[in-house]
Coordinates of N, CA, C and O in Angstrom, one line a residue:
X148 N 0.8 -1.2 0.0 CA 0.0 0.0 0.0 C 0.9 1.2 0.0 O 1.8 1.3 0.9
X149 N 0.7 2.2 -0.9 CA 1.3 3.5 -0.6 C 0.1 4.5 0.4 O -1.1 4.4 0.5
X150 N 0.8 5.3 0.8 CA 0.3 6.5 1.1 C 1.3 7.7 1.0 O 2.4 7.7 1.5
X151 N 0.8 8.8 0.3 CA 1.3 10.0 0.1 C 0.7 11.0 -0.5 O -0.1 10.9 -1.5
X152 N 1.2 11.9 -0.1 CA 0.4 13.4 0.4 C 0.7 14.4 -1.2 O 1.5 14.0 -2.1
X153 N -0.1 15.7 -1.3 CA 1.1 16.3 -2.3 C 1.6 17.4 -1.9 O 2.3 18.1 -2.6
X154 N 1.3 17.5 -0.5 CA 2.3 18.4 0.5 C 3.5 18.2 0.5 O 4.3 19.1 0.4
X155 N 3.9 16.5 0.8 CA 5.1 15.6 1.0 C 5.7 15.8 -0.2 O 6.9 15.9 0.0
X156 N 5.4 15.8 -1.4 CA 5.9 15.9 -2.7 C 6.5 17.3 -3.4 O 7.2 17.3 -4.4
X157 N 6.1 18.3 -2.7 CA 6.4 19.9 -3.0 C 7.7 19.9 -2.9 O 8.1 19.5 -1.8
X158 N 8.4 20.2 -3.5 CA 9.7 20.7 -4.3 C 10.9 19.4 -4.3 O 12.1 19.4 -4.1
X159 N 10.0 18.5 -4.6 CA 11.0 16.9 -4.9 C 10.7 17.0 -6.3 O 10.1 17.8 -7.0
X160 N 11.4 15.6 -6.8 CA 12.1 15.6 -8.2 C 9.9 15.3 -8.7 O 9.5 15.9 -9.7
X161 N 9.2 14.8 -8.2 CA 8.0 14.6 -8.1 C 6.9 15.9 -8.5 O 5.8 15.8 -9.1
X162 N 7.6 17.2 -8.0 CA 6.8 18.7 -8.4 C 7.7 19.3 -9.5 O 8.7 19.9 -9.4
X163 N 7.0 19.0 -10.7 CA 7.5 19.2 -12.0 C 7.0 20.7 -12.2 O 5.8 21.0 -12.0
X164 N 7.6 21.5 -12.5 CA 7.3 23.3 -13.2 C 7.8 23.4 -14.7 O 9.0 23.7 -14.9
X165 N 6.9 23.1 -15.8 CA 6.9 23.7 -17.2 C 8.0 24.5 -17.1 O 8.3 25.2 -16.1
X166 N 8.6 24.2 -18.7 CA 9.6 25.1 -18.9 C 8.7 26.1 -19.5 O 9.4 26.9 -20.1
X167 N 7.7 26.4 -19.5 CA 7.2 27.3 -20.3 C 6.5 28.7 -19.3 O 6.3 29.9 -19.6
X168 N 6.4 28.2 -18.5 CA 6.3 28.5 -16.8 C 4.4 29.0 -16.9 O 3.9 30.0 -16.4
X169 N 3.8 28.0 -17.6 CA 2.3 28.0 -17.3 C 1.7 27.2 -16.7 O 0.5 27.4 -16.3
X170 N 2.4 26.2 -16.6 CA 1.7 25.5 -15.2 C 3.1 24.3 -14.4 O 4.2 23.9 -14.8
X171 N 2.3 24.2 -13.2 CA 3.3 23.0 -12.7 C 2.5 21.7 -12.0 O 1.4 21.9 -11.4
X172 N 2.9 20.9 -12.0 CA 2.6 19.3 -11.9 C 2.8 18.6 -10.4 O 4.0 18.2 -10.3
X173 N 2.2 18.3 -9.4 CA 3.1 16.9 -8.7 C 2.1 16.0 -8.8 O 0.9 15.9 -8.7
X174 N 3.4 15.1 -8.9 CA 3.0 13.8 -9.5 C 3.2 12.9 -8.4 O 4.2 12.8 -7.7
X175 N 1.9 12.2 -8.4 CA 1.7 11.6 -6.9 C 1.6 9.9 -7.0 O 1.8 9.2 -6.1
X176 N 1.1 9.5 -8.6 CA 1.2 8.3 -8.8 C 2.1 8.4 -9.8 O 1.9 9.4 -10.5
X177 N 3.3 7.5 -10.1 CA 4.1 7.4 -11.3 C 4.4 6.1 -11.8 O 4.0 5.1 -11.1
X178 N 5.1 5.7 -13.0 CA 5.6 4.8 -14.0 C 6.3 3.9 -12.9 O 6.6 2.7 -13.0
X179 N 6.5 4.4 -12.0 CA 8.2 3.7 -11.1 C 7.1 3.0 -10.2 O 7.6 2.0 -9.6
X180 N 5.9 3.2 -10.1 CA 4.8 2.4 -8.7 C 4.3 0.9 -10.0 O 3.7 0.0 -9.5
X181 N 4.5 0.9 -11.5 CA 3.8 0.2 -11.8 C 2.7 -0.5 -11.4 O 2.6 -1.6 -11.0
X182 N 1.7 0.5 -11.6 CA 0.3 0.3 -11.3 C -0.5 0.6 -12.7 O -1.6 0.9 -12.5
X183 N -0.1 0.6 -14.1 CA -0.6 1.6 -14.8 C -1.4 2.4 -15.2 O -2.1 2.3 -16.2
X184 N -1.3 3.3 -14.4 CA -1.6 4.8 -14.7 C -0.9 5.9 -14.0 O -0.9 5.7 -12.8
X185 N -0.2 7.1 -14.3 CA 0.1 8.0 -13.6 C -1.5 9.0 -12.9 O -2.5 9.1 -13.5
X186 N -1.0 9.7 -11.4 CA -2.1 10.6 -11.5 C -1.3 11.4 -10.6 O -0.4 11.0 -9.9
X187 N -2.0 13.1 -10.9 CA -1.3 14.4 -10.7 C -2.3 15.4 -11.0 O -3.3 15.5 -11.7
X188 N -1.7 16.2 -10.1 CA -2.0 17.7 -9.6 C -2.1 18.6 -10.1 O -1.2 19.1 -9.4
X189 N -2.4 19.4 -10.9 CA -1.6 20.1 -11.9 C -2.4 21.6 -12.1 O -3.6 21.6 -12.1
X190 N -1.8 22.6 -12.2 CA -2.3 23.4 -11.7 C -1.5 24.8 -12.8 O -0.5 25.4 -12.5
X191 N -2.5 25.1 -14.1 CA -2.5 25.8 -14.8 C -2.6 27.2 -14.0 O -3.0 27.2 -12.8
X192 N -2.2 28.6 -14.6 CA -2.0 30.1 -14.7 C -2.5 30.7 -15.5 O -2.6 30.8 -16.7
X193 N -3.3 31.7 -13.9 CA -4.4 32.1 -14.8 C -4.0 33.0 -16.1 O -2.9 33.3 -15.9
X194 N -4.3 33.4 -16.9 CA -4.0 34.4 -18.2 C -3.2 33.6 -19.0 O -2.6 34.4 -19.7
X195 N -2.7 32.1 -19.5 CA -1.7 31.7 -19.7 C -2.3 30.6 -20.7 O -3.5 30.2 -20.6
X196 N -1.6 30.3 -21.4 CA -2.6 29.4 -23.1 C -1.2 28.4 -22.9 O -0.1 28.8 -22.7
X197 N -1.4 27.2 -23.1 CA -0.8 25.9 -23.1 C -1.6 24.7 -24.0 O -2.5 24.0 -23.8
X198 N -0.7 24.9 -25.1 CA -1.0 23.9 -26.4 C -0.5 22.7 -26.2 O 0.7 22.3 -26.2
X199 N -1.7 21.8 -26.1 CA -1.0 20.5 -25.8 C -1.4 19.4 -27.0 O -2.2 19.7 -27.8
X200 N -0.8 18.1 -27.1 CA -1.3 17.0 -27.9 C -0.5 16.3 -27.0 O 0.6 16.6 -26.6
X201 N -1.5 14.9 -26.7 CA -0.7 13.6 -26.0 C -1.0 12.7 -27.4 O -2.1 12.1 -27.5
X202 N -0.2 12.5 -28.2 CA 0.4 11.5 -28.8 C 0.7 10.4 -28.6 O 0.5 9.4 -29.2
X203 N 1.2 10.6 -27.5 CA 1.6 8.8 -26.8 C 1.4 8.7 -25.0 O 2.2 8.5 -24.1
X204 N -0.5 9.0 -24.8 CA -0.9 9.3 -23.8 C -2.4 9.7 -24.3 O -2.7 10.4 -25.2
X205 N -3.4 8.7 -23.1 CA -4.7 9.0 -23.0 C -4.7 9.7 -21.8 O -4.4 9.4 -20.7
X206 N -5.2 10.9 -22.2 CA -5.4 11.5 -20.0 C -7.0 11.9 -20.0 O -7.6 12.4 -21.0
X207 N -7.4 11.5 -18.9 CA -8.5 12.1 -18.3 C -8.2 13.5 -17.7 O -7.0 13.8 -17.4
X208 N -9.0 14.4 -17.4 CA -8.3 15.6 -16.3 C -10.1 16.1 -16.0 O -11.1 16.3 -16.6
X209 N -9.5 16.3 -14.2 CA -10.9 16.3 -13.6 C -10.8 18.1 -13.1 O -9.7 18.4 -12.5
X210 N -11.3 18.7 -13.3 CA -11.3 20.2 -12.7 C -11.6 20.4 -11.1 O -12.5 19.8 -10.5
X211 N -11.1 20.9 -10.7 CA -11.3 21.0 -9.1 C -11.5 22.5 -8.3 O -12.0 22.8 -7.2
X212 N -10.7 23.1 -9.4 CA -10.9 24.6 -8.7 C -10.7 25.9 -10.2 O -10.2 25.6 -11.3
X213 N -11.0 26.8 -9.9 CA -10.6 27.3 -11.3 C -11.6 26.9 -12.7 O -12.0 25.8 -12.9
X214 N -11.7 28.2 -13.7 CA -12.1 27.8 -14.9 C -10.9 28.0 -15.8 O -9.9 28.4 -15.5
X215 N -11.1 27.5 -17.1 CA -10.8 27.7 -18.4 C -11.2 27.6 -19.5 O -12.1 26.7 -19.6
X216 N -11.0 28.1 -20.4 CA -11.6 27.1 -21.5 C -10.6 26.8 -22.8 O -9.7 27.5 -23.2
X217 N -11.0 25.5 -23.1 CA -11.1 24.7 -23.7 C -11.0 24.4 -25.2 O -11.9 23.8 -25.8
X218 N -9.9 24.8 -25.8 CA -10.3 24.4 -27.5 C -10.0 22.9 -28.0 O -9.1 22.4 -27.3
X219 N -10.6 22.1 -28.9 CA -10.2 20.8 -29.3 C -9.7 22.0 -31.1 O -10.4 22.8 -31.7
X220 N -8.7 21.7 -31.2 CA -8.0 22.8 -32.4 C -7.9 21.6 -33.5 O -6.9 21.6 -34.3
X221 N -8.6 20.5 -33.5 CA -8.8 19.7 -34.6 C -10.1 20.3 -35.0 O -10.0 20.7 -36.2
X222 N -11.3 20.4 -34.6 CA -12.6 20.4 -35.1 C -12.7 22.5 -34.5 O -13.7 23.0 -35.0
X223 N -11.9 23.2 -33.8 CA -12.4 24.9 -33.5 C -13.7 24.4 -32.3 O -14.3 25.5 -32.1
X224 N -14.4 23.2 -31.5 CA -15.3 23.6 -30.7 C -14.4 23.5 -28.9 O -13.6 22.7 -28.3
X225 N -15.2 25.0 -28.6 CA -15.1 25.4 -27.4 C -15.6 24.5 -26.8 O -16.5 23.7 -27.2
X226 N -14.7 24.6 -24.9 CA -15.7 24.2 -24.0 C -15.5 24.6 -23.1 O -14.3 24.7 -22.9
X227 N -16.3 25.1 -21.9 CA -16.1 26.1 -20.8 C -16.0 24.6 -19.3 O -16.7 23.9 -18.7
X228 N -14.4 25.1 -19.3 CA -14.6 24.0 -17.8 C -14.4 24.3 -16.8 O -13.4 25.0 -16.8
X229 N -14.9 24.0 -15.3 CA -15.2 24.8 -14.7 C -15.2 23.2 -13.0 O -15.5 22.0 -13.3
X230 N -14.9 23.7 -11.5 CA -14.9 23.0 -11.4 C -16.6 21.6 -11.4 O -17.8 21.8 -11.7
X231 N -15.9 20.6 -11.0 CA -16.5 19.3 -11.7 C -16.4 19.1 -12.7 O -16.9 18.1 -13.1
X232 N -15.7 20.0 -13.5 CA -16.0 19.2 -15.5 C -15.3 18.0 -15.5 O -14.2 17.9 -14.9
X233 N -15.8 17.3 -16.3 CA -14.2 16.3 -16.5 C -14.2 16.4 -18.3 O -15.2 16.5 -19.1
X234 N -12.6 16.2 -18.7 CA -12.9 16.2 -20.0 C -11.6 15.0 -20.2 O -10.6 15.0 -19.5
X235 N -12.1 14.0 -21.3 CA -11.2 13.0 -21.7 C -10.5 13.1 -22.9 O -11.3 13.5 -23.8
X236 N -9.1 12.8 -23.3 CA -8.8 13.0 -24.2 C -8.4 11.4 -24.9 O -7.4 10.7 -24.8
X237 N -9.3 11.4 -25.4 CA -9.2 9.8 -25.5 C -9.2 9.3 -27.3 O -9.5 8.2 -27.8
X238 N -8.6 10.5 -27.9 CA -8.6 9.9 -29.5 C -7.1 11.1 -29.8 O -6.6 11.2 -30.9
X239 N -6.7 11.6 -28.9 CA -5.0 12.1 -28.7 C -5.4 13.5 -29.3 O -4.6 14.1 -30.1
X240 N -6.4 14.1 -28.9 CA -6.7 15.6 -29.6 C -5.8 16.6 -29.5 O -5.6 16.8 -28.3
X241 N -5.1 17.4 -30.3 CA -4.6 18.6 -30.5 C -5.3 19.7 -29.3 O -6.2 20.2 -29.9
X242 N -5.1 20.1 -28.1 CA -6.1 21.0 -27.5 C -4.9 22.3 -26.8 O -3.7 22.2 -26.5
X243 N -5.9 23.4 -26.6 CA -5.4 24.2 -26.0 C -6.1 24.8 -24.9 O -7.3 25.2 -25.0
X244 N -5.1 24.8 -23.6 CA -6.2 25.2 -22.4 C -5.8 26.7 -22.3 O -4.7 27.1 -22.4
X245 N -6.9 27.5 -22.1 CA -6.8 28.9 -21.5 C -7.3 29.4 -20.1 O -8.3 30.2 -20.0
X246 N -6.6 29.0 -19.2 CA -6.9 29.6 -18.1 C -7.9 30.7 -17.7 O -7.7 31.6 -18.6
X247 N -8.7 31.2 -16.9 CA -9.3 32.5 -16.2 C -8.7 32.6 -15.5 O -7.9 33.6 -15.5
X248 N -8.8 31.7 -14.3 CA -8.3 31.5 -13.2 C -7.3 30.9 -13.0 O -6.9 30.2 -14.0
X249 N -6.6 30.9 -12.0 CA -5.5 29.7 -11.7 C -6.6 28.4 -12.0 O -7.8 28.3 -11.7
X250 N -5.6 27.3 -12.7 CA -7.2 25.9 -13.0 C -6.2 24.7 -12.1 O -5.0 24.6 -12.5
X251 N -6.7 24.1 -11.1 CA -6.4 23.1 -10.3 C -7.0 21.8 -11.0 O -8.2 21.6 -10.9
X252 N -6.5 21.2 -11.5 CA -7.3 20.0 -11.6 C -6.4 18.5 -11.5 O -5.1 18.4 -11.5
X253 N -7.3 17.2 -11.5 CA -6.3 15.9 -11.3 C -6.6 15.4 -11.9 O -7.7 15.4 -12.3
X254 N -5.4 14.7 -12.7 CA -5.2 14.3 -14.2 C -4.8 12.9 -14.0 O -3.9 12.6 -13.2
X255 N -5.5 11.6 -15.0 CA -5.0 10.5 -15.1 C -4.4 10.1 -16.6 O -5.0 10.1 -17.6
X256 N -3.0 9.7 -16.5 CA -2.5 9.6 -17.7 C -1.9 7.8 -18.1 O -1.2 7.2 -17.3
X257 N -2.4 7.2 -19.4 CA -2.1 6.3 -19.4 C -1.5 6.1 -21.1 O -2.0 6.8 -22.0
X258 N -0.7 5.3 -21.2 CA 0.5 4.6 -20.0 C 0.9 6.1 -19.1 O 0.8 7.3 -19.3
X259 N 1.4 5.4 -17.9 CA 2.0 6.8 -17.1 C 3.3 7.1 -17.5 O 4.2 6.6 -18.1
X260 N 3.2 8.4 -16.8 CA 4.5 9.2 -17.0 C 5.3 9.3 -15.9 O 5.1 9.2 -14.7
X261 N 6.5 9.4 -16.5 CA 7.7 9.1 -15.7 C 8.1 10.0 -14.7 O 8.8 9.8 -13.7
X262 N 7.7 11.0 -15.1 CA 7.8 12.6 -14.1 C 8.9 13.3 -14.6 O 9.3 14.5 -14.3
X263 N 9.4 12.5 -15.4 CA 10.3 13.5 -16.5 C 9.7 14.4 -17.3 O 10.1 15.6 -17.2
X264 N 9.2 14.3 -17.7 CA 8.3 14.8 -19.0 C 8.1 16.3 -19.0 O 8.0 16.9 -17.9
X265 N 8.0 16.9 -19.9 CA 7.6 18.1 -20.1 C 6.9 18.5 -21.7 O 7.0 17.5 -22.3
X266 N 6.4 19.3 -22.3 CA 5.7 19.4 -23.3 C 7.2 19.6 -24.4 O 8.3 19.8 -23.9
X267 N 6.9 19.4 -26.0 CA 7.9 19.8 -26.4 C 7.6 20.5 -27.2 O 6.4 20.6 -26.9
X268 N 7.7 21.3 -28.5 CA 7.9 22.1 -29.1 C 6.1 21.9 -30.0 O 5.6 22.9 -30.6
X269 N 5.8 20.9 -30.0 CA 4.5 20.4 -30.3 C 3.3 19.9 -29.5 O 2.3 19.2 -29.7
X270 N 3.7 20.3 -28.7 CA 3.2 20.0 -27.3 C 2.9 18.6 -27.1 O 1.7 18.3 -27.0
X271 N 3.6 17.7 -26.9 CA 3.4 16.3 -26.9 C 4.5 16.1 -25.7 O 5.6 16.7 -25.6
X272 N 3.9 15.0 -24.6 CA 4.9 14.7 -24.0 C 5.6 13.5 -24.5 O 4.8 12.8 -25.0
X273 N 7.0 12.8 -24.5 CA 7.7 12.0 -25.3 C 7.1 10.5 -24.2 O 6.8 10.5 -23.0
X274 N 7.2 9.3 -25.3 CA 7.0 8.6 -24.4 C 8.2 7.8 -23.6 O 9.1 7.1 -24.3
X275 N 8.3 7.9 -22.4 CA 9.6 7.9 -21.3 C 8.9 6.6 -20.4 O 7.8 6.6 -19.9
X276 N 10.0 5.4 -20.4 CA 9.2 4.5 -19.8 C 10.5 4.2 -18.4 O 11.6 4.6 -18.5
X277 N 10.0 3.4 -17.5 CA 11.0 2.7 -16.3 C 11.7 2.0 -16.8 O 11.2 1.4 -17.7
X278 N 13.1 1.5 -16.5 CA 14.0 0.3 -17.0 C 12.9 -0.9 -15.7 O 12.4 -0.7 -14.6
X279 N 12.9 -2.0 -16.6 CA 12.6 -3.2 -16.1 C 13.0 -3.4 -14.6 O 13.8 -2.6 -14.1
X280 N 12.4 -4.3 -13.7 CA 13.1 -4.4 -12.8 C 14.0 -5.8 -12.7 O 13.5 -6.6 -13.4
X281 N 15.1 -6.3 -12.2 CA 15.9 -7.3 -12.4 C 15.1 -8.2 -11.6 O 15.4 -9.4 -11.4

Protein backbone atom coordinates (compact mmCIF):
# COMPACT_ATOMS: atom_id res chain seq x y z
CA UNK A 1 0.00 0.00 0.00
CA UNK A 2 1.28 3.53 -0.59
CA UNK A 3 0.28 6.52 1.08
CA UNK A 4 1.32 9.99 0.12
CA UNK A 5 0.41 13.44 0.38
CA UNK A 6 1.07 16.35 -2.27
CA UNK A 7 2.33 18.44 0.47
CA UNK A 8 5.12 15.63 0.99
CA UNK A 9 5.92 15.92 -2.70
CA UNK A 10 6.45 19.85 -3.03
CA UNK A 11 9.68 20.67 -4.25
CA UNK A 12 11.00 16.93 -4.85
CA UNK A 13 12.07 15.64 -8.17
CA UNK A 14 7.97 14.59 -8.13
CA UNK A 15 6.80 18.68 -8.39
CA UNK A 16 7.47 19.18 -11.97
CA UNK A 17 7.33 23.35 -13.20
CA UNK A 18 6.90 23.70 -17.23
CA UNK A 19 9.55 25.14 -18.94
CA UNK A 20 7.25 27.30 -20.34
CA UNK A 21 6.32 28.53 -16.82
CA UNK A 22 2.33 28.00 -17.34
CA UNK A 23 1.75 25.49 -15.17
CA UNK A 24 3.25 22.99 -12.71
CA UNK A 25 2.59 19.28 -11.86
CA UNK A 26 3.07 16.88 -8.70
CA UNK A 27 2.97 13.85 -9.54
CA UNK A 28 1.65 11.63 -6.85
CA UNK A 29 1.25 8.35 -8.84
CA UNK A 30 4.11 7.40 -11.33
CA UNK A 31 5.59 4.84 -14.03
CA UNK A 32 8.20 3.68 -11.12
CA UNK A 33 4.81 2.36 -8.73
CA UNK A 34 3.84 0.19 -11.76
CA UNK A 35 0.27 0.26 -11.32
CA UNK A 36 -0.64 1.64 -14.83
CA UNK A 37 -1.61 4.80 -14.67
CA UNK A 38 0.10 7.96 -13.58
CA UNK A 39 -2.12 10.61 -11.52
CA UNK A 40 -1.32 14.42 -10.69
CA UNK A 41 -2.00 17.72 -9.64
CA UNK A 42 -1.64 20.10 -11.88
CA UNK A 43 -2.26 23.39 -11.68
CA UNK A 44 -2.46 25.81 -14.79
CA UNK A 45 -1.99 30.06 -14.66
CA UNK A 46 -4.41 32.05 -14.79
CA UNK A 47 -3.96 34.40 -18.22
CA UNK A 48 -1.72 31.72 -19.70
CA UNK A 49 -2.62 29.44 -23.05
CA UNK A 50 -0.85 25.95 -23.13
CA UNK A 51 -0.95 23.93 -26.39
CA UNK A 52 -1.05 20.45 -25.80
CA UNK A 53 -1.29 16.97 -27.92
CA UNK A 54 -0.73 13.61 -25.97
CA UNK A 55 0.40 11.51 -28.83
CA UNK A 56 1.58 8.83 -26.77
CA UNK A 57 -0.95 9.34 -23.79
CA UNK A 58 -4.70 9.00 -22.97
CA UNK A 59 -5.38 11.50 -20.05
CA UNK A 60 -8.50 12.09 -18.30
CA UNK A 61 -8.33 15.64 -16.31
CA UNK A 62 -10.86 16.34 -13.63
CA UNK A 63 -11.33 20.23 -12.73
CA UNK A 64 -11.32 20.99 -9.08
CA UNK A 65 -10.91 24.60 -8.74
CA UNK A 66 -10.65 27.29 -11.27
CA UNK A 67 -12.12 27.83 -14.86
CA UNK A 68 -10.82 27.65 -18.44
CA UNK A 69 -11.62 27.10 -21.49
CA UNK A 70 -11.14 24.73 -23.71
CA UNK A 71 -10.27 24.39 -27.48
CA UNK A 72 -10.25 20.81 -29.28
CA UNK A 73 -7.99 22.79 -32.42
CA UNK A 74 -8.83 19.72 -34.58
CA UNK A 75 -12.63 20.40 -35.06
CA UNK A 76 -12.42 24.90 -33.53
CA UNK A 77 -15.29 23.56 -30.71
CA UNK A 78 -15.08 25.37 -27.41
CA UNK A 79 -15.69 24.15 -24.01
CA UNK A 80 -16.08 26.06 -20.81
CA UNK A 81 -14.55 23.99 -17.79
CA UNK A 82 -15.23 24.84 -14.66
CA UNK A 83 -14.92 22.99 -11.38
CA UNK A 84 -16.51 19.31 -11.68
CA UNK A 85 -15.97 19.16 -15.50
CA UNK A 86 -14.23 16.33 -16.48
CA UNK A 87 -12.87 16.16 -20.04
CA UNK A 88 -11.19 13.00 -21.74
CA UNK A 89 -8.81 13.03 -24.21
CA UNK A 90 -9.22 9.76 -25.55
CA UNK A 91 -8.60 9.92 -29.51
CA UNK A 92 -5.03 12.13 -28.71
CA UNK A 93 -6.74 15.64 -29.61
CA UNK A 94 -4.64 18.58 -30.45
CA UNK A 95 -6.10 20.95 -27.51
CA UNK A 96 -5.38 24.17 -25.98
CA UNK A 97 -6.21 25.25 -22.37
CA UNK A 98 -6.76 28.87 -21.46
CA UNK A 99 -6.87 29.56 -18.07
CA UNK A 100 -9.32 32.48 -16.20
CA UNK A 101 -8.30 31.54 -13.20
CA UNK A 102 -5.54 29.71 -11.70
CA UNK A 103 -7.20 25.91 -12.97
CA UNK A 104 -6.39 23.14 -10.32
CA UNK A 105 -7.26 20.04 -11.63
CA UNK A 106 -6.33 15.86 -11.29
CA UNK A 107 -5.22 14.31 -14.16
CA UNK A 108 -4.96 10.51 -15.08
CA UNK A 109 -2.53 9.57 -17.74
CA UNK A 110 -2.14 6.27 -19.41
CA UNK A 111 0.50 4.60 -20.04
CA UNK A 112 1.99 6.80 -17.09
CA UNK A 113 4.50 9.17 -17.01
CA UNK A 114 7.73 9.09 -15.68
CA UNK A 115 7.83 12.58 -14.13
CA UNK A 116 10.32 13.52 -16.49
CA UNK A 117 8.34 14.76 -18.96
CA UNK A 118 7.65 18.15 -20.08
CA UNK A 119 5.73 19.39 -23.29
CA UNK A 120 7.88 19.84 -26.41
CA UNK A 121 7.89 22.06 -29.09
CA UNK A 122 4.51 20.39 -30.33
CA UNK A 123 3.18 20.01 -27.34
CA UNK A 124 3.44 16.26 -26.89
CA UNK A 125 4.92 14.66 -24.03
CA UNK A 126 7.69 11.99 -25.33
CA UNK A 127 6.99 8.55 -24.35
CA UNK A 128 9.57 7.86 -21.34
CA UNK A 129 9.21 4.47 -19.81
CA UNK A 130 10.99 2.74 -16.32
CA UNK A 131 14.00 0.31 -17.05
CA UNK A 132 12.62 -3.25 -16.05
CA UNK A 133 13.08 -4.41 -12.75
CA UNK A 134 15.89 -7.30 -12.42
Amino acid sequence: MIVRSFKEIEGTDRHVKAASGTWESKRIVLAKERVGFSLHETTLYAGTETRMWYANHIEAVLCVEGEAELTNEETGEKHWIEPGTMYLLNEHEHHTLRPKTDFRCVCVFNPPVTGREDHDENGVYPLLTEPEEA
